[in-house]
XYZ file of C-alpha atoms in Angstrom:
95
model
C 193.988 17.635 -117.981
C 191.089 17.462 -115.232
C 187.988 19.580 -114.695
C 187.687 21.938 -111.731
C 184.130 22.839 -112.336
C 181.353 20.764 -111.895
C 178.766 20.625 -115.056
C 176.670 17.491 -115.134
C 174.547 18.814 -118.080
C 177.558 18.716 -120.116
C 178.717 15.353 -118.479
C 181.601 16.279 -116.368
C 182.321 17.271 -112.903
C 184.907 18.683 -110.649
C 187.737 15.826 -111.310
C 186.845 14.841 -115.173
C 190.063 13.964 -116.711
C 190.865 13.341 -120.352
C 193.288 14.449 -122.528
C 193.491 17.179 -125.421
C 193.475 15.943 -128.768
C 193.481 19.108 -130.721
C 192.210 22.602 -130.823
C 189.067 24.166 -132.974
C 189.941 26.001 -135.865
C 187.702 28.959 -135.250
C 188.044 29.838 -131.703
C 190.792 27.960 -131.278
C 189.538 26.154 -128.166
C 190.690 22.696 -126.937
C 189.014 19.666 -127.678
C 189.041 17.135 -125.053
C 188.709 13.359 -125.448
C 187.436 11.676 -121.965
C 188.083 7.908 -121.021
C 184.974 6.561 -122.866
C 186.060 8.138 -125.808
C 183.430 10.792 -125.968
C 184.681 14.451 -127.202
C 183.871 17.882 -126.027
C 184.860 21.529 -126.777
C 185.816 23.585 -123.426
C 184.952 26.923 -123.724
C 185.119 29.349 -121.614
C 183.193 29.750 -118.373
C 182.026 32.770 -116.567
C 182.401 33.107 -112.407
C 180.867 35.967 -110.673
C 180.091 38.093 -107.475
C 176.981 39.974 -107.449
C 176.388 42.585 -104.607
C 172.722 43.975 -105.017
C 172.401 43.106 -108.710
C 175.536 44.193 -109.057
C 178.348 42.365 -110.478
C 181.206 43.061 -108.178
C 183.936 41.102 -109.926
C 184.115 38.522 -112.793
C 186.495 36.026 -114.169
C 186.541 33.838 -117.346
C 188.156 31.448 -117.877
C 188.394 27.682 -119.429
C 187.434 25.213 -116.421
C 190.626 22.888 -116.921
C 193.951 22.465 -115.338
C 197.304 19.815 -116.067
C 196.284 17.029 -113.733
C 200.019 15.406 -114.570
C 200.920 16.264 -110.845
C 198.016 17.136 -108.420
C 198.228 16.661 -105.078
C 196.126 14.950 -102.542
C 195.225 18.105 -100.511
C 194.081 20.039 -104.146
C 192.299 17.091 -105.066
C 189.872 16.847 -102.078
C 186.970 16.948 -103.036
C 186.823 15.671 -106.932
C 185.559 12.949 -108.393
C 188.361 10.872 -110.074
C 188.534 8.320 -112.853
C 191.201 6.957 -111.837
C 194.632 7.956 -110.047
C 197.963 6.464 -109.692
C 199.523 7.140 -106.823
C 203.315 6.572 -105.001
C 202.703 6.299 -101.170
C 205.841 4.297 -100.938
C 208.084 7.107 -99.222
C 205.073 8.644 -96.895
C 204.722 6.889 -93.664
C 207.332 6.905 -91.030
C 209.091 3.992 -88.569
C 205.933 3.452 -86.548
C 202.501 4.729 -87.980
């Protein structure tokens, strides 16, 4: 899996990646296990639009999506650990 929110408090930013190793027994939330080996619990963040103290619209969700098959164009912008990538069948006779 690979973060799409940036949280450098927590130690992760937009492009994290590690892999779920199980799920909290309370709140049933997943565990993640990064590249160093460190844990963490993702829980739920909260995005929203304020007009005039206001809030206009809100969404919550966990800030994590399958990274098994991103492609370049969504993953402008992260940070990576690490990708592996098959360019072999993307350049035509004469670039």
């Amino acid at each position: 899996m690979i973060f799409v929110k940036n949280n450098p408090q927590k130690g992760r930013v937009n492009g994290t990646t590690g892999i779920v190793v199980q799920f909290d027994d309370r709140d049933g939330y997943p565990i993640v296990e990064f590249t160093n080996g460190q844990q963490v619990k993702v829980e739920q963040d909260v995005w929203s639009i304020e007009n005039a103290d206001a809030i206009v619209a809100s969404v919550k969700q966990l800030p994590i999506k399958l990274a098994w098959a991103i492609t370049v164009h969504k993953s402008q912008g992260m940070t990576l650990d690490a990708a592996e990538m098959d360019l072999s069948k993307v350049f035509e006779p004469g670039q």
